[in-house]
Tab-separated table of C-alpha atoms in Angstrom:
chain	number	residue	atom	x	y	z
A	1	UNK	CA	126.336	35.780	86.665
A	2	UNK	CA	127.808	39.375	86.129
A	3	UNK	CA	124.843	40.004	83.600
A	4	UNK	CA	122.184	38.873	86.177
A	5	UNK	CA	123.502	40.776	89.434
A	6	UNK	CA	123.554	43.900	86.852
A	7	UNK	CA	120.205	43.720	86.097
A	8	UNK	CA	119.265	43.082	89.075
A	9	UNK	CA	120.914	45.871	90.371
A	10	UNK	CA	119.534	48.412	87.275
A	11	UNK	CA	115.883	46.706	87.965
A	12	UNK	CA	116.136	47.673	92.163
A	13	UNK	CA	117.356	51.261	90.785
A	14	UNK	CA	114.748	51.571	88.589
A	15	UNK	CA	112.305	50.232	91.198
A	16	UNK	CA	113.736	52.556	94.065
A	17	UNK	CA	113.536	55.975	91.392
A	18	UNK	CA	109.928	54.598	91.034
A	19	UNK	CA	109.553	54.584	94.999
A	20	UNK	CA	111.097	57.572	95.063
A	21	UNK	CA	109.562	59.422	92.020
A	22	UNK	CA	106.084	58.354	93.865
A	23	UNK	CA	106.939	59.178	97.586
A	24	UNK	CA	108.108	62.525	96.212
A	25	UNK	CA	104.321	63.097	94.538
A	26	UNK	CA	102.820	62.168	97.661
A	27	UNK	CA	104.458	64.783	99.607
A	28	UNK	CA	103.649	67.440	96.948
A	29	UNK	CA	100.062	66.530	97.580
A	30	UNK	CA	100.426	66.817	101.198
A	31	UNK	CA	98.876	70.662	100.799
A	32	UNK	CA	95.693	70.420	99.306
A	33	UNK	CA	94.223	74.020	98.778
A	34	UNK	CA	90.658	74.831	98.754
A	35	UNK	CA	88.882	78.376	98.498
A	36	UNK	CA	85.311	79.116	99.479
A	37	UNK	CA	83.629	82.190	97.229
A	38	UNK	CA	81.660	84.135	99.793
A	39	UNK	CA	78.547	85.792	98.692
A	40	UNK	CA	79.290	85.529	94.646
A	41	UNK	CA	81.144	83.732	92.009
A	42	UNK	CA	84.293	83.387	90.553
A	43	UNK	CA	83.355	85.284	87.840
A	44	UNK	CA	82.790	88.398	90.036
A	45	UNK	CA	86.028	90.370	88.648
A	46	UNK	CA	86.379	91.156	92.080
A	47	UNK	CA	87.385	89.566	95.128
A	48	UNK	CA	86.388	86.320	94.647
A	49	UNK	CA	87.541	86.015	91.169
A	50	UNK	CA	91.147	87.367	92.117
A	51	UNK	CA	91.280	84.946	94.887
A	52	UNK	CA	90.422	81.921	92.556
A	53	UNK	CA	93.338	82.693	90.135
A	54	UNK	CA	95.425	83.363	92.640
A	55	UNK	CA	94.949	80.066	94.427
A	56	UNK	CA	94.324	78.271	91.110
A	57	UNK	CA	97.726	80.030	89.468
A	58	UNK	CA	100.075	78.725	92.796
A	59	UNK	CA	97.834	75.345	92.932
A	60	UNK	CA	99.146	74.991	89.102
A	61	UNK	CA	102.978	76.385	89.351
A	62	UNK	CA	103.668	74.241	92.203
A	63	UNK	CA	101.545	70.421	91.264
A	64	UNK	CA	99.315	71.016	94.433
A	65	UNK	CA	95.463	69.877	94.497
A	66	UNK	CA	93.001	72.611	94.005
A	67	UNK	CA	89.315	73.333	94.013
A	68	UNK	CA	86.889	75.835	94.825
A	69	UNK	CA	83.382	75.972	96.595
A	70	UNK	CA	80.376	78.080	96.175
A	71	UNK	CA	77.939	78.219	99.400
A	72	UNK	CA	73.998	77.460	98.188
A	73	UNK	CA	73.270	80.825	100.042
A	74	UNK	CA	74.180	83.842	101.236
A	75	UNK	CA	74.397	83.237	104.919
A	76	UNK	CA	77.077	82.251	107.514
A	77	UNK	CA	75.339	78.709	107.347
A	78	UNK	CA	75.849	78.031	103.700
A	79	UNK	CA	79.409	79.042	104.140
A	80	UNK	CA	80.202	76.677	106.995
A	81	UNK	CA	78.820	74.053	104.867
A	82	UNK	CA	80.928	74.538	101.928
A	83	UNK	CA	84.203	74.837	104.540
A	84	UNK	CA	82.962	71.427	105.563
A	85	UNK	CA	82.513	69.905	102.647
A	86	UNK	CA	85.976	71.192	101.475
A	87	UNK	CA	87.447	69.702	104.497
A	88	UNK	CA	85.368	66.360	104.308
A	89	UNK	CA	86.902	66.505	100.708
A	90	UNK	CA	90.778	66.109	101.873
A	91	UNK	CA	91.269	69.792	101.653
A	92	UNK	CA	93.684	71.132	104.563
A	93	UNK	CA	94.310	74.885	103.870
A	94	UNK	CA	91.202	76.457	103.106
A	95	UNK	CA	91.007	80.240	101.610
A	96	UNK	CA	88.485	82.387	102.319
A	97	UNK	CA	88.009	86.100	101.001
A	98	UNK	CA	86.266	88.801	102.816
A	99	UNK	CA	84.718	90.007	105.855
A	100	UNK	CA	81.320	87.676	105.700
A	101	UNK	CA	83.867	84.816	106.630
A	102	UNK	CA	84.545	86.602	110.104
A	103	UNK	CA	81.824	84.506	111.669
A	104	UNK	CA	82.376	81.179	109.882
A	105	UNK	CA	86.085	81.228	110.899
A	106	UNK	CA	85.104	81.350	114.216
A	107	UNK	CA	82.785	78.423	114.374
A	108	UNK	CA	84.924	75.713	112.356
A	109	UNK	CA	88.358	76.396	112.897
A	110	UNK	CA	88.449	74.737	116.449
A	111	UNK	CA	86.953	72.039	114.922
A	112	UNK	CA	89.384	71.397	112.290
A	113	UNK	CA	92.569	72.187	114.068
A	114	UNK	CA	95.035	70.216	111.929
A	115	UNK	CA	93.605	72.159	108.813
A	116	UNK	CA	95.312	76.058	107.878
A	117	UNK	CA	92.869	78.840	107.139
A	118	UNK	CA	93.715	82.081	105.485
A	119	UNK	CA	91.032	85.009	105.815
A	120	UNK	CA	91.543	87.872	103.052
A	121	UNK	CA	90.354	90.971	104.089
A	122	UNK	CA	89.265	90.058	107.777
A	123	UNK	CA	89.626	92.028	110.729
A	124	UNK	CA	89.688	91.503	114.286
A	125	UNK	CA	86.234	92.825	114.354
A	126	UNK	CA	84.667	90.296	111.618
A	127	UNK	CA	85.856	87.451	114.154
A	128	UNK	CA	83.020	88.885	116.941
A	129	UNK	CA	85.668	89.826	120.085
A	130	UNK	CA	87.216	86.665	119.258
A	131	UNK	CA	90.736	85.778	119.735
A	132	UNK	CA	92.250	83.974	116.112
A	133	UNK	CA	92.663	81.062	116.680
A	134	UNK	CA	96.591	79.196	115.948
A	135	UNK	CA	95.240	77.477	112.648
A	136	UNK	CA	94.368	80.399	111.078
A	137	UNK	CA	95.592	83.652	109.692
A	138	UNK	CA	93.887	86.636	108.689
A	139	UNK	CA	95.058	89.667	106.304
A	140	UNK	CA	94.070	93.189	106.580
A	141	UNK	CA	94.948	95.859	104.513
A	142	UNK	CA	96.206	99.815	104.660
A	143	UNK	CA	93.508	100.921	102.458
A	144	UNK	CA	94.705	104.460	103.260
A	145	UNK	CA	97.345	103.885	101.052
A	146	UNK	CA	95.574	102.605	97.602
A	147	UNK	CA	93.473	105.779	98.638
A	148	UNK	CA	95.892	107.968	98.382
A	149	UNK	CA	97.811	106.691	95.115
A	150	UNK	CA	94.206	106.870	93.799
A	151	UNK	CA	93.252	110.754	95.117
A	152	UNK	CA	97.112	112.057	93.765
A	153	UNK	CA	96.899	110.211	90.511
A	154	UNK	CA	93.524	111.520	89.724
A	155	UNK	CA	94.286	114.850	90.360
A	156	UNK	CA	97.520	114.879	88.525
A	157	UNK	CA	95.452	113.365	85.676
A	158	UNK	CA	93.955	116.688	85.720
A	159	UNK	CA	90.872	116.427	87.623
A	160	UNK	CA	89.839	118.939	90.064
A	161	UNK	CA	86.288	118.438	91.457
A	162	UNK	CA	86.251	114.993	92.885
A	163	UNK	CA	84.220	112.536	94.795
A	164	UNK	CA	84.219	109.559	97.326
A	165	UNK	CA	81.145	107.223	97.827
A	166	UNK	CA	81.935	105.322	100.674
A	167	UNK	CA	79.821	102.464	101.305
A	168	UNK	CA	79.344	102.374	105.045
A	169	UNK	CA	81.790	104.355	107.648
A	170	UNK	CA	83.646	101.137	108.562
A	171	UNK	CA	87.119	101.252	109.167
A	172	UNK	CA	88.207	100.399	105.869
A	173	UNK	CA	86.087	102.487	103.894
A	174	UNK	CA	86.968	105.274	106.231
A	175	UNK	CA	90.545	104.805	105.257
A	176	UNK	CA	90.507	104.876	101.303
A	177	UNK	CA	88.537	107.989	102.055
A	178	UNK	CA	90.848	109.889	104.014
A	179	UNK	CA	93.360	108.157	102.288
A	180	UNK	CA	91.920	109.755	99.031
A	181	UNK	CA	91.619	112.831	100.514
A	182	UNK	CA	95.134	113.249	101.487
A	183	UNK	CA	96.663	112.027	98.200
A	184	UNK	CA	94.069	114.720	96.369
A	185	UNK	CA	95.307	117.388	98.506
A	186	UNK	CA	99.027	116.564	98.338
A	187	UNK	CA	98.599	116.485	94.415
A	188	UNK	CA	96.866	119.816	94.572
A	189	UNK	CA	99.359	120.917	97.211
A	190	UNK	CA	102.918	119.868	94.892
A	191	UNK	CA	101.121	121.240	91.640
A	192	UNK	CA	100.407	124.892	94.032
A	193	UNK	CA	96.760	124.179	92.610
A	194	UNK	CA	95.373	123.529	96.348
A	195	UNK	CA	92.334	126.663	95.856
A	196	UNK	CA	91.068	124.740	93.015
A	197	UNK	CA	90.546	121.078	94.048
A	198	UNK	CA	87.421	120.331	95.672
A	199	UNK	CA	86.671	116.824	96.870
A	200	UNK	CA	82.503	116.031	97.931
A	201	UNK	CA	82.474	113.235	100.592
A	202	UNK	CA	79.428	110.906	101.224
A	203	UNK	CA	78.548	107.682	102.856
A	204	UNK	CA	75.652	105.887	101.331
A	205	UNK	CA	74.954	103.289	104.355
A	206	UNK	CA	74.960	100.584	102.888
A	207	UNK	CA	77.023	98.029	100.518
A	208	UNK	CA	75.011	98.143	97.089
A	209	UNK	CA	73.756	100.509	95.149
A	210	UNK	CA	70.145	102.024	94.620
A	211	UNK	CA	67.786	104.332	93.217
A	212	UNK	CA	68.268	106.786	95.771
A	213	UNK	CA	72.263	106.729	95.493
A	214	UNK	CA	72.408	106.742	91.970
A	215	UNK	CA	69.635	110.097	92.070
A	216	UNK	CA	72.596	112.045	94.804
A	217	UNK	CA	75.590	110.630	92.188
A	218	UNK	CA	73.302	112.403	89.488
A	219	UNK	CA	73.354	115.511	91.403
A	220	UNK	CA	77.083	115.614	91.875
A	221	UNK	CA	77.932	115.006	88.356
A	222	UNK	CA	74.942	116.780	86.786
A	223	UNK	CA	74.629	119.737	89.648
A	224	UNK	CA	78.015	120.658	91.209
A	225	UNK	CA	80.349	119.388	88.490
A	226	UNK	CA	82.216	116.432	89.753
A	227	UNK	CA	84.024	114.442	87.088
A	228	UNK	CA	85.322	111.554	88.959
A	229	UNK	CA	84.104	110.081	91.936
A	230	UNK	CA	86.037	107.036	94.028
A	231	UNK	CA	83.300	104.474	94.648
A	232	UNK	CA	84.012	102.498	97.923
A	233	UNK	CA	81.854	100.024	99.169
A	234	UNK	CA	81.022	96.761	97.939
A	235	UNK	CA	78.454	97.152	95.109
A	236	UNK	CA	77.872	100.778	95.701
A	237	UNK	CA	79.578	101.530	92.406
A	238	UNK	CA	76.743	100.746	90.133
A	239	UNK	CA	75.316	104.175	91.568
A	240	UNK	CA	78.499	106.328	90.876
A	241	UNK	CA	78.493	104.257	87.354
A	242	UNK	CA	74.550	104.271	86.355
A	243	UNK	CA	75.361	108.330	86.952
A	244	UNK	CA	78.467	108.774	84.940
A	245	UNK	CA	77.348	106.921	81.832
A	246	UNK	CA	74.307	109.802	81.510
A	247	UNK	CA	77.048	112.543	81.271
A	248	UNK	CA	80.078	111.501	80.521
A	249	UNK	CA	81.752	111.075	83.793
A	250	UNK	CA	84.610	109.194	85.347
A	251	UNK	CA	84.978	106.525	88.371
A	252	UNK	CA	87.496	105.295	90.280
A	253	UNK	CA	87.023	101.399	91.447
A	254	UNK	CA	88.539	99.608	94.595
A	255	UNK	CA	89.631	96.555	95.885
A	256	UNK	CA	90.622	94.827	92.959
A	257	UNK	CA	91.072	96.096	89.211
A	258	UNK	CA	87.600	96.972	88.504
A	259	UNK	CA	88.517	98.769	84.718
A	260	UNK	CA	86.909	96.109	82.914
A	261	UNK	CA	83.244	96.348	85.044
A	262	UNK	CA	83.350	100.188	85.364
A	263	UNK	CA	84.303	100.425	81.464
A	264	UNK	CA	80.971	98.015	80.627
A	265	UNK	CA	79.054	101.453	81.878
A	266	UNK	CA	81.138	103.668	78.491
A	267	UNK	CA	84.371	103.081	77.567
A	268	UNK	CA	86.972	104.679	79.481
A	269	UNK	CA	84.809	105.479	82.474
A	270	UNK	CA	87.200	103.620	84.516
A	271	UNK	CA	90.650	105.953	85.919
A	272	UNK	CA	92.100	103.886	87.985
A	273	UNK	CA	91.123	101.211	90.809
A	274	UNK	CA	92.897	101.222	94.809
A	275	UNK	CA	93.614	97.751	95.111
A	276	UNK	CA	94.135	95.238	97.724
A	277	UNK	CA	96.859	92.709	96.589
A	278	UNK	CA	94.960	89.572	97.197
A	279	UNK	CA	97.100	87.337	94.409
A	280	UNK	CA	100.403	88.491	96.510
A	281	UNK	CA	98.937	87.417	99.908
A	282	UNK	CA	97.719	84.302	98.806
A	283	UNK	CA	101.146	83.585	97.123
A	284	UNK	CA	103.040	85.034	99.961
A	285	UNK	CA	101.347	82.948	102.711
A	286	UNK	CA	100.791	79.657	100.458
A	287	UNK	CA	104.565	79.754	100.420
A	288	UNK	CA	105.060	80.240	103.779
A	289	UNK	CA	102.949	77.259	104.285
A	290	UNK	CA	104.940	75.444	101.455
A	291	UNK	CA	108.454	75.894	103.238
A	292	UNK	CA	107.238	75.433	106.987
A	293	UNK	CA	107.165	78.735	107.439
A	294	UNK	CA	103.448	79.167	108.591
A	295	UNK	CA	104.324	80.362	112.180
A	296	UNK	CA	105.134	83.225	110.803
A	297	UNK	CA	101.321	83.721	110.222
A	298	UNK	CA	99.618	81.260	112.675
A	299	UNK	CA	97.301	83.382	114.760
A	300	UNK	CA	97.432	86.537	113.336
A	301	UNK	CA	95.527	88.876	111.808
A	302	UNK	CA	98.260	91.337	110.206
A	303	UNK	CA	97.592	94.883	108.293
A	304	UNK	CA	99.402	94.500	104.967
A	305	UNK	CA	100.774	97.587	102.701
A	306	UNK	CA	104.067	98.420	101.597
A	307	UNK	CA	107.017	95.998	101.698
A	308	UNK	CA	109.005	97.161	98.568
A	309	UNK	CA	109.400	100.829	97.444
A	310	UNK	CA	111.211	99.366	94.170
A	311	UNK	CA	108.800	96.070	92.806
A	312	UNK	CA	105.589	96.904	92.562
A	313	UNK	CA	104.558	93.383	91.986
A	314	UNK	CA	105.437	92.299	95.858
A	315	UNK	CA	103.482	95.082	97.257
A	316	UNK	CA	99.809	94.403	98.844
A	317	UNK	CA	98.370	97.491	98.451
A	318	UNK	CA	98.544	99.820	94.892
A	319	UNK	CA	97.044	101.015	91.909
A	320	UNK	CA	96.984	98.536	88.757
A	321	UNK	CA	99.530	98.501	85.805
A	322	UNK	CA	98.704	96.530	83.569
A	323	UNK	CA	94.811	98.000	82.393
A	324	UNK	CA	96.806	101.555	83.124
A	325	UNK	CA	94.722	104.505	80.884
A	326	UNK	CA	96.171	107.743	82.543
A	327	UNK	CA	98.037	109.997	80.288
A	328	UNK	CA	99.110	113.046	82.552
A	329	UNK	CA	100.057	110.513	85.540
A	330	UNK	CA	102.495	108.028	83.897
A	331	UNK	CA	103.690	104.846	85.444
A	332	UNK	CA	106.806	106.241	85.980
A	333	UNK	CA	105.698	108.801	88.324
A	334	UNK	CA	103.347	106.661	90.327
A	335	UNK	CA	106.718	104.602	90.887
A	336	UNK	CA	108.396	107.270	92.092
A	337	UNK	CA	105.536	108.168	94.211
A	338	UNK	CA	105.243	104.189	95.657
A	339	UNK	CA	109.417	104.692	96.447
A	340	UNK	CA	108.375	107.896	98.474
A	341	UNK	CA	105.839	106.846	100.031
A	342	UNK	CA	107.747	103.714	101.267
A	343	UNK	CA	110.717	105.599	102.085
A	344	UNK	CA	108.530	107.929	104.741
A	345	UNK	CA	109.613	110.949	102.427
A	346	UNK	CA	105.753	111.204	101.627
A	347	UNK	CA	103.568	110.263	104.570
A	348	UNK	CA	99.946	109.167	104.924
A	349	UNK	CA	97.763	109.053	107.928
A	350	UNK	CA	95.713	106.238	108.930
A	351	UNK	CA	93.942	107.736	111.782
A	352	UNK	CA	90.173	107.668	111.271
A	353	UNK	CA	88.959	109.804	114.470
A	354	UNK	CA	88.779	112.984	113.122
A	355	UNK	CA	88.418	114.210	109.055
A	356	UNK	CA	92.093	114.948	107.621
A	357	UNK	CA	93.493	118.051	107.734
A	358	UNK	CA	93.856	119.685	104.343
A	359	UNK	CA	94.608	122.487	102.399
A	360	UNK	CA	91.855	121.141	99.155
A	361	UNK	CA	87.761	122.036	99.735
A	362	UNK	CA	86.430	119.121	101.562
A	363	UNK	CA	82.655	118.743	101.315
A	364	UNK	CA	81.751	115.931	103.920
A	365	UNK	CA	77.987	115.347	103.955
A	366	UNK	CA	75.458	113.132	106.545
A	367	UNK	CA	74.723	109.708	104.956
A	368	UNK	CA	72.669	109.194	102.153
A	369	UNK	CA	70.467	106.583	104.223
């Protein structure tokens, strides 16, 4: 009788470890994450490639449900679609990079109110006047400050006549630019070389590049003797690239590490790239979301930069280390220059009324288009 009450006991153990083992699963798979690419493919090696590991990596580390959607077009339309069909798939937080989401957050996110959506690079603007709604959360970023670790590093490289091609004057390609500006002239400014840095500033209006770009990039490179110019602006780099590859030239790429794009033009084109930390937002607020923490995002759309003067990996905004090719600027002094700027001993303006005020040449020009 002892005998069968044991095993009865060690087969209700076994079944309740089961039970539990099971119930446990389920609850993992209670956050199901889904990302939507916007206008390319996950094989952009830019934003919507860093989004997809990032979501992928967590999705992986932590046994959540994963998969990602590419819209049939290039249109608010085709986007909504593919956030529907995500959510028609079981998927309840939904990630979705860059500002051509503004609109489509707008229009589905009442609809699917028990569902979390996280906007990457979205700004109160991109949503049309409207207010965020509580199911969703949007990041911005202080571009001024990848522009600035990208303007001192290249002058401390040793560069001296530099450039910015700014994609359209929005707000966030004004602020790498000024950003860039300022971290140029405080470069010049600490190595008392401030008479002999020039930087040429240009918009081309508009978000690719062209013929007519690529002919003004010849003329800075070819004509006044830039060597490196900062391309900002969605695809507007093939211009500053197509350009440097005829003589020699260097580029600077943004957003997210563009080395391995820029260096397809000639190796070692690439100097550096002013990145927004996309992988450490999506980790940061998939966690949040993990440990019932996401009221500390609900609603928000929240400018994201500095949080750590110390690890570098935790920060949203920076320059990349691990495709680093600078020999003059070492790694070790771009941390000491993150731990400065975070302390407020080095600071950076991200006012966009009026052109900084430097002691560098600053050659700001009317649009290119």
């Amino acid at each position: 009788m002892k005998k069968i009450i044991l095993a009865a006991l060690m087969v209700a153990m076994v079944c309740s470890s089961t039970f539990a083992a099971k119930k446990a699963k389920k609850a993992k798979s209670n956050i199901r994450i889904a990302m939507v690419t916007d206008s390319g493919d996950i094989t952009d090696q830019s934003f919507n490639q860093t989004t997809y590991q990032a979501c992928k990596d967590y999705a992986d580390t932590n046994g959540l449900d994963f998969q990602y959607y590419k819209p049939a077009g290039d249109s608010t339309a085709d986007r909504v679609a593919s956030i529907d069909a995500a959510y028609q798939d079981g998927y309840n937080v939904i990630v979705l990079p860059g500002f051509l989401f503004g609109e489509a957050i707008v229009k589905v996110a009442k609809d699917y109110d028990d569902a979390k959506f996280i906007g990457l690079d979205i700004g109160e603007g991109d949503l049309g006047g409207a207010a965020v709604p509580s199911n969703v959360f949007c990041a911005v970023y202080a571009e001024e400050i990848p522009g600035f670790f990208a303007g001192y590093a290249a002058v401390k490289e040793g560069y001296r006549h530099l450039g910015f091609l700014g994609g359209m004057a929005v707000p966030a390609v004004v602020r790498f630019g000024y950003g860039f500006v300022q971290g140029a002239n405080k470069a010049a400014e600490d190595l008392k070389i401030a008479d002999k840095v020039t930087v040429e500033y240009v918009y081309g209006g508009q978000f690719y590049g062209d013929q007519t770009i690529t002919a003004t990039m010849d003329g800075w490179y070819k004509n006044r003797g830039v060597e490196v110019v900062f391309a900002c602006g969605g695809g507007i780099w093939t211009s500053a690239c197509e350009a440097a590859a005829k003589v020699g030239g260097k580029v600077i790429g943004v957003d997210t590490d563009q080395s391995a794009l820029i260096n397809n033009y000639g190796a070692g084109m690439c100097v550096t790239s002013a990145m927004k930390g996309l992988g450490a937002t999506v980790e940061a607020v998939l966690n949040a979301i993990k440990e019932n923490k996401w009221s500390d995002y609900a609603g928000k759309v929240s400018s994201l930069g500095l949080v750590s003067g110390t690890n570098l990996n935790v920060n949203f905004v920076g320059l990349p280390l691990d495709t680093w090719a600078m020999k003059n600027f070492s790694q070790n002094d771009y941390k000491k220059l993150v731990s400065d700027v975070y302390s407020k001993k080095v600071s950076i303006s991200n006012a966009i009324d009026k052109d900084p005020a430097v002691s560098i040449k600053l050659n700001k020009y009317q649009n290119i288009k």
